[in-house]
Short mmCIF file of C-alpha atoms in Angstrom, two decimals:
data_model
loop_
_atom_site.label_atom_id
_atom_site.label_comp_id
_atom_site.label_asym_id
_atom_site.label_seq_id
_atom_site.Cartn_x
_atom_site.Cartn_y
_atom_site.Cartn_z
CA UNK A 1 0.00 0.00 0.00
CA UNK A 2 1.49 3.41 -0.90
CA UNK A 3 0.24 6.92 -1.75
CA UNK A 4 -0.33 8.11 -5.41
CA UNK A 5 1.14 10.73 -7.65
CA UNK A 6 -2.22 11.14 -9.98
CA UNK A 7 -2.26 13.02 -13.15
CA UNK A 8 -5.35 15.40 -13.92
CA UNK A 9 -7.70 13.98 -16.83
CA UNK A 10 -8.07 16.66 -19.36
CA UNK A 11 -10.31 17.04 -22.01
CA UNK A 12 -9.20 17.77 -25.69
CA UNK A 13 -9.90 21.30 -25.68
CA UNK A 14 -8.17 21.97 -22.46
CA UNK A 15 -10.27 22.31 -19.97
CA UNK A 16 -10.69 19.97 -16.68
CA UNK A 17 -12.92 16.71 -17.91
CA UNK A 18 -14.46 15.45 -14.26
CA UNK A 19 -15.60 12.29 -13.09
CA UNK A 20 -19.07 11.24 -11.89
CA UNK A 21 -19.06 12.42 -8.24
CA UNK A 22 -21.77 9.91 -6.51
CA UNK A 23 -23.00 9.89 -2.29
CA UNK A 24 -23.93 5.78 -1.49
CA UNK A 25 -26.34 7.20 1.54
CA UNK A 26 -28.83 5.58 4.31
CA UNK A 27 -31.39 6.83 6.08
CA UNK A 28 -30.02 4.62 9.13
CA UNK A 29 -27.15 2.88 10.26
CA UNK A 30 -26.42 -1.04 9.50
CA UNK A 31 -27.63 -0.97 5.96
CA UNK A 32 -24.64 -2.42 4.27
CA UNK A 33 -23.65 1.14 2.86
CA UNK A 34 -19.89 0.85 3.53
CA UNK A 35 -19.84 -2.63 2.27
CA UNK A 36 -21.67 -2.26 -0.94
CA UNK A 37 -19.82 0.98 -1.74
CA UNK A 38 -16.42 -0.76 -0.94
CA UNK A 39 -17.69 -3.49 -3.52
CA UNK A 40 -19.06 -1.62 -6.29
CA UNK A 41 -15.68 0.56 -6.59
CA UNK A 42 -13.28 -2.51 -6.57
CA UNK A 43 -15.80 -3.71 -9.52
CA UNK A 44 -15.34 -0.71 -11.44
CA UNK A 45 -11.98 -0.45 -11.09
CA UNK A 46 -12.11 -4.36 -12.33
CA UNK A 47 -14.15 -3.47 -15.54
CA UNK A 48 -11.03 -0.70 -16.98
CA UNK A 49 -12.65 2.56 -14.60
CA UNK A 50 -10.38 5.15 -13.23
CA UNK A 51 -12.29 4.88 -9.60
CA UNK A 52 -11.67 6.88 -6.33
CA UNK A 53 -13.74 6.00 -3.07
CA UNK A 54 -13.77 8.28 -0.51
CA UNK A 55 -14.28 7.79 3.29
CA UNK A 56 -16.60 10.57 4.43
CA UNK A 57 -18.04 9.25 7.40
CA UNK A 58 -15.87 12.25 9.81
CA UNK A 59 -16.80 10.08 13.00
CA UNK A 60 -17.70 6.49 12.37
CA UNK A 61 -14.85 6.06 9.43
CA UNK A 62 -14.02 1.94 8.73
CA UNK A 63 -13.94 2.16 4.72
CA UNK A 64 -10.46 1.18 4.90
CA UNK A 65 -11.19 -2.06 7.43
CA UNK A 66 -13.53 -3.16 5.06
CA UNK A 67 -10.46 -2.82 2.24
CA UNK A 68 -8.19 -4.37 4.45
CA UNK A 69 -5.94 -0.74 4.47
CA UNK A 70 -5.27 -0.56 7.94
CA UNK A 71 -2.70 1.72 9.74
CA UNK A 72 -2.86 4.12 7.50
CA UNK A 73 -0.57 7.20 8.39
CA UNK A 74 -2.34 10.36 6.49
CA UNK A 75 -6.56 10.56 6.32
CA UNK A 76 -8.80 12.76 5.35
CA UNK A 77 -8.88 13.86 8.30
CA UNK A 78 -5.15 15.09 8.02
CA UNK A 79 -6.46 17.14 4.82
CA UNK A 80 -9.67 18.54 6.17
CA UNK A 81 -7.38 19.96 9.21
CA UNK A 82 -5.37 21.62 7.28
CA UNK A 83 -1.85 19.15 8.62
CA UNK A 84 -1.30 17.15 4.80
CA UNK A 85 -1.95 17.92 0.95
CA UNK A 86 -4.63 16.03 -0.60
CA UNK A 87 -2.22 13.93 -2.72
CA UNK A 88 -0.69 12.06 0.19
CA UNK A 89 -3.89 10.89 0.79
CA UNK A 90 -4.76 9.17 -1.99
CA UNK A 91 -3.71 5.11 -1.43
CA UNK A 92 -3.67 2.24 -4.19
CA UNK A 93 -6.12 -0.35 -2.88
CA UNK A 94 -7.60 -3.79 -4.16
CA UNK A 95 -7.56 -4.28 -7.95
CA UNK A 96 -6.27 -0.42 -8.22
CA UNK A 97 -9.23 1.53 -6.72
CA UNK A 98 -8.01 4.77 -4.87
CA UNK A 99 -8.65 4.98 -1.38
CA UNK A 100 -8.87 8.57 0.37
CA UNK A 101 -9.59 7.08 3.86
CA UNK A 102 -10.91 8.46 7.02
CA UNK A 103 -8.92 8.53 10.03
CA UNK A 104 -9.83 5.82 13.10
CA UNK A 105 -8.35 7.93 16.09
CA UNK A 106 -10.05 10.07 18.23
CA UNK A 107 -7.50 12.35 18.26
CA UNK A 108 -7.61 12.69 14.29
CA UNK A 109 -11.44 13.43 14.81
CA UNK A 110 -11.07 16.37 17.21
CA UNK A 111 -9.17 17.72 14.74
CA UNK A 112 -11.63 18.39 12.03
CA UNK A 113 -12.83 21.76 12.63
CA UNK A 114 -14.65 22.66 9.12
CA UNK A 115 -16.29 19.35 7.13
CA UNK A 116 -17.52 21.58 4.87
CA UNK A 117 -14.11 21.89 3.21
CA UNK A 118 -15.08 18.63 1.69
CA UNK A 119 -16.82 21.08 -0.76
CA UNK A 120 -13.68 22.40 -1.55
CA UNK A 121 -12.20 19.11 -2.35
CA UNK A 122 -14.51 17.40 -4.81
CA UNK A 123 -13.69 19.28 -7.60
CA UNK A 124 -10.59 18.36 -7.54
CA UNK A 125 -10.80 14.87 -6.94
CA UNK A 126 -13.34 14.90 -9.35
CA UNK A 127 -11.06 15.83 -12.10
CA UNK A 128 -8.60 12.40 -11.26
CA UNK A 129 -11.12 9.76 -12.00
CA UNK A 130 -14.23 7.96 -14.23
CA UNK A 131 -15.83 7.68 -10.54
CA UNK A 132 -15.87 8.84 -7.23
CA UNK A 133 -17.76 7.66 -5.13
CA UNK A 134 -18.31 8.86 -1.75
CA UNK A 135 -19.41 7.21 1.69
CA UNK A 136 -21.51 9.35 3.43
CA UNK A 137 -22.15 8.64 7.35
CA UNK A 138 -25.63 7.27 8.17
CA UNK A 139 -28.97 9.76 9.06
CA UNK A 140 -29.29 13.32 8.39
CA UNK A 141 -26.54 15.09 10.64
CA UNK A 142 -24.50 17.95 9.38
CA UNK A 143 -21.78 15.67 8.46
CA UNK A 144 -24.00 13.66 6.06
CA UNK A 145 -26.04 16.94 5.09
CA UNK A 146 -22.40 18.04 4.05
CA UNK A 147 -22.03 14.45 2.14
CA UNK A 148 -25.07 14.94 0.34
CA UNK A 149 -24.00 18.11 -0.89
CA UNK A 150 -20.50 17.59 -2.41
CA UNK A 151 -21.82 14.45 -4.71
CA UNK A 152 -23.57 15.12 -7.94
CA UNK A 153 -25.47 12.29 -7.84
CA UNK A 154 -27.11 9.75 -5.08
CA UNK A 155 -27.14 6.31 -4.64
CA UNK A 156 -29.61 5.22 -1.87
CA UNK A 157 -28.31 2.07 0.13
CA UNK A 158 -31.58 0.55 2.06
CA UNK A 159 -33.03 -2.55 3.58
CA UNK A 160 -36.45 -4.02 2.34
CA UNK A 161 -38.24 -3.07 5.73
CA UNK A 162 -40.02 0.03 6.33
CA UNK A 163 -38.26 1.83 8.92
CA UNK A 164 -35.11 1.50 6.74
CA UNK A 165 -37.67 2.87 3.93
CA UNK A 166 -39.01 5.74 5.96
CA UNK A 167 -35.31 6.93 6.84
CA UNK A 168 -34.39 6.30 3.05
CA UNK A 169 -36.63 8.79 1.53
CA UNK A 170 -36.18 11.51 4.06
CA UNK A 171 -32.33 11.17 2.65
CA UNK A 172 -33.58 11.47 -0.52
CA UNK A 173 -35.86 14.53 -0.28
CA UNK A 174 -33.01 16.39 1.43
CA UNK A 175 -30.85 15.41 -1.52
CA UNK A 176 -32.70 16.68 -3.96
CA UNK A 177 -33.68 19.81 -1.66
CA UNK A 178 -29.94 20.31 -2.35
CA UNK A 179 -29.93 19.76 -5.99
CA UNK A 180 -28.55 16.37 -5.81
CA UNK A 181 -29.80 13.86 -7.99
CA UNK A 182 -30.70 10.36 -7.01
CA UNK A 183 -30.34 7.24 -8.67
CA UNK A 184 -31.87 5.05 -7.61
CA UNK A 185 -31.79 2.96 -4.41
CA UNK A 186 -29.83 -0.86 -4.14
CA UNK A 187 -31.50 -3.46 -2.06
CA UNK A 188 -29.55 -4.74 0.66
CA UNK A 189 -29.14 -8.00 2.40
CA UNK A 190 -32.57 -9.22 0.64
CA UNK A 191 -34.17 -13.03 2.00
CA UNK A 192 -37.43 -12.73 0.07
CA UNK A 193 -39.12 -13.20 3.39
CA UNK A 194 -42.91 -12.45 3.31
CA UNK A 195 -42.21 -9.63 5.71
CA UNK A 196 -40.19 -7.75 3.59
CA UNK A 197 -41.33 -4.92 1.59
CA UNK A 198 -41.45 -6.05 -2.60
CA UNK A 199 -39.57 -3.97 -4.76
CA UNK A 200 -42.67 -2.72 -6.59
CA UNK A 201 -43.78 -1.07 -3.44
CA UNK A 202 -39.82 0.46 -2.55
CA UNK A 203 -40.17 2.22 -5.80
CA UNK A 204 -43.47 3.41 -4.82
CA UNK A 205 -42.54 4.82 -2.01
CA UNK A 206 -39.20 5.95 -3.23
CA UNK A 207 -40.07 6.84 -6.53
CA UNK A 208 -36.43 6.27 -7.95
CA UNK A 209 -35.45 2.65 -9.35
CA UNK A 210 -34.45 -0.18 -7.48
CA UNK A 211 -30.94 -0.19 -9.01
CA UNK A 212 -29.77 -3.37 -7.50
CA UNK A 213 -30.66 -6.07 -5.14
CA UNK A 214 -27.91 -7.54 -2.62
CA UNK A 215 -29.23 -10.78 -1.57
CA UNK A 216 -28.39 -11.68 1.96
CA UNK A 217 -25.44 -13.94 2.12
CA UNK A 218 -23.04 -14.89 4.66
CA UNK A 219 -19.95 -14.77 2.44
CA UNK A 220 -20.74 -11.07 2.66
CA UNK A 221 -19.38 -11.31 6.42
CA UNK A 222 -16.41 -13.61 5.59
CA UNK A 223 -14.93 -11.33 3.09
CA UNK A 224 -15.43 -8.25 6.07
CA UNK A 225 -13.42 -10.64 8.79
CA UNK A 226 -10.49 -10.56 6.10
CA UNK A 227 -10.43 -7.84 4.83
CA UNK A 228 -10.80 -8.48 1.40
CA UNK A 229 -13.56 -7.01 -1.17
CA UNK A 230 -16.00 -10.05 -1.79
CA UNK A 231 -15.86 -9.43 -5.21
CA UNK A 232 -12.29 -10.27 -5.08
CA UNK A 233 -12.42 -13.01 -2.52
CA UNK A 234 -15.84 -14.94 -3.93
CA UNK A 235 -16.66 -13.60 -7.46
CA UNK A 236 -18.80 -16.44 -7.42
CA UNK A 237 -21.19 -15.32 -4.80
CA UNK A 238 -24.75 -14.54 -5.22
CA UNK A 239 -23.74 -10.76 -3.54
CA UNK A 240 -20.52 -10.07 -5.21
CA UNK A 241 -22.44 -11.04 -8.85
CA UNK A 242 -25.44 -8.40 -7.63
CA UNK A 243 -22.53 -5.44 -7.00
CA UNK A 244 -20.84 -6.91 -10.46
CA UNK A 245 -24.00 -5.90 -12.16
CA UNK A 246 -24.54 -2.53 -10.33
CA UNK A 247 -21.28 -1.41 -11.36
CA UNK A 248 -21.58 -2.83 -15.19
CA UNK A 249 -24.82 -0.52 -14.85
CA UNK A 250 -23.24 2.26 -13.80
CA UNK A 251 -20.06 1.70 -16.11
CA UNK A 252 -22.33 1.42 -19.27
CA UNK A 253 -20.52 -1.72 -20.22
CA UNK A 254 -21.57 -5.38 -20.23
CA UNK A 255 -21.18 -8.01 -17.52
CA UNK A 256 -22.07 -11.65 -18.10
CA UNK A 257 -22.36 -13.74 -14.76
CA UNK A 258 -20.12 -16.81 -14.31
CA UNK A 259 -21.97 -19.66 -14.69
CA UNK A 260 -22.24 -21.73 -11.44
CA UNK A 261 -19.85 -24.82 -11.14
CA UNK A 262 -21.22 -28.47 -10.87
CA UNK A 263 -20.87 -30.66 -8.03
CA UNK A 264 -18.76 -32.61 -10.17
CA UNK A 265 -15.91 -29.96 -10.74
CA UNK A 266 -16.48 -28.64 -7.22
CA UNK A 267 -15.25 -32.57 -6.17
CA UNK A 268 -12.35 -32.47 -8.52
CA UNK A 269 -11.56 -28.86 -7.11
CA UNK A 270 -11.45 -30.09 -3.76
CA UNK A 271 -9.57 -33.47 -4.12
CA UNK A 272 -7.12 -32.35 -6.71
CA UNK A 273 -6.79 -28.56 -5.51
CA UNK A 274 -7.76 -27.41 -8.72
CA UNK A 275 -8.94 -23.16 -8.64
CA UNK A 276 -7.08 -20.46 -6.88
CA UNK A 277 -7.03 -20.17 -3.58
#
């Protein structure tokens, strides 16, 4: 892991060509945001996409855990206090995807005396990639008010029940309150229990698209206890297929699932060691 020197993207004429700048919110905490931001970046970057994520959560930052990029010695944080430049911020992470963390201390926290110079920032970044995408903290504080506001465009991160709903389009109306645009919403950590709310009625209530939907699925967890992007560490899996085909969406190109092994070659696999490991 090691900071980046990145050159600007410029468009023929000269001027500054800049990346789509999107906020992955929730209306509520434990929705899967981090995670299926985390995965959708590594999956653009996979597909040929110039990607930077950003860690924008000022208080409850852990983008980097979930990237397995701990101990990382200049955040965000450093930048937004005014103590490092931007560019020794930026980190390489999995499959190439640039990382601008958070920081994890306390210390680093008390620090941040103006958010709002996240404003200041975007542009900037904005002009390095094909994507940014940034992780906005949870609820409507002025921290994720301030999220809302720097991204272009909204991605809504949700859970099929309705207090996840409820909170979900409050975030939206604020967004677009702020000239914002949303998306669409993604469906997280979906088990097509009777209880859940169908995807007919989310757009109802949302009225955006249902983008994606994550099904539940434990190798989700695995992937978080490593450190390790699922769609890096099980391509295979019914959740890292559903963020393969969000990003393809987003991307404008064409993904084809892999087609499921048989129980034959998942024998051979495991008597002969056959696959990657």
């Amino acid at each position: 892991m090691h900071r980046l020197q990145i050159s600007y993207i410029e468009v023929k004429e000269g001027g500054i060509k800049l990346g789509r700048s999107i906020v992955f919110a929730s209306g509520k905490g434990g929705t899967g945001k981090t995670t299926t931001l985390a995965n959708v970046g590594v999956a653009l970057a996979q597909f040929g996409k110039e990607v930077i994520v950003i860690d924008a959560d000022i208080t409850m930052a852990n983008l980097s855990l979930i990237l397995g990029m701990e101990d990382i010695p200049i955040t965000l944080h450093d930048v937004l206090s005014g103590e490092a430049e931007l560019k020794d911020a930026i980190y390489e992470g999995p499959a190439g995807v640039k990382v601008i963390p958070g920081g994890l201390s306390l210390e680093k926290i008390k620090k941040v005396k103006n958010p709002e110079r996240l404003k200041e920032l975007i542009r900037e970044i904005s002009s390095m990639a094909d994507f940014v995408l940034i992780d906005a903290p949870a609820g409507l504080e002025m921290t994720s008010i301030t999220a809302l506001l720097i991204g272009k465009e909204l991605i809504l991160v949700t859970n099929p029940e309705i207090s996840a709903i409820t909170d979900s389009l409050k975030t939206k109306l604020v967004a677009e309150k702020l000239g914002t645009l949303p998306l669409g919403a993604v469906l997280n950590r979906v088990t097509n229990e009777k209880t859940e709310l169908s995807r007919e009625d989310i757009e109802a209530i949302l009225e955006v698209p249902v983008l994606a939907v994550i099904p539940e699925d434990p190798e989700v967890k695995r992937a978080s206890a490593y450190g390790i992007p699922l769609v890096i560490k099980n391509p295979m899996s019914p959740a890292a297929i559903a963020y393969k085909q969000l990003a393809a969406k987003l991307a404008g190109v064409k993904y084809k699932p892999p087609e499921p092994e048989s129980p034959i070659k998942r024998v051979f696999k495991a008597l002969f060691g056959g696959g990657k490991r």
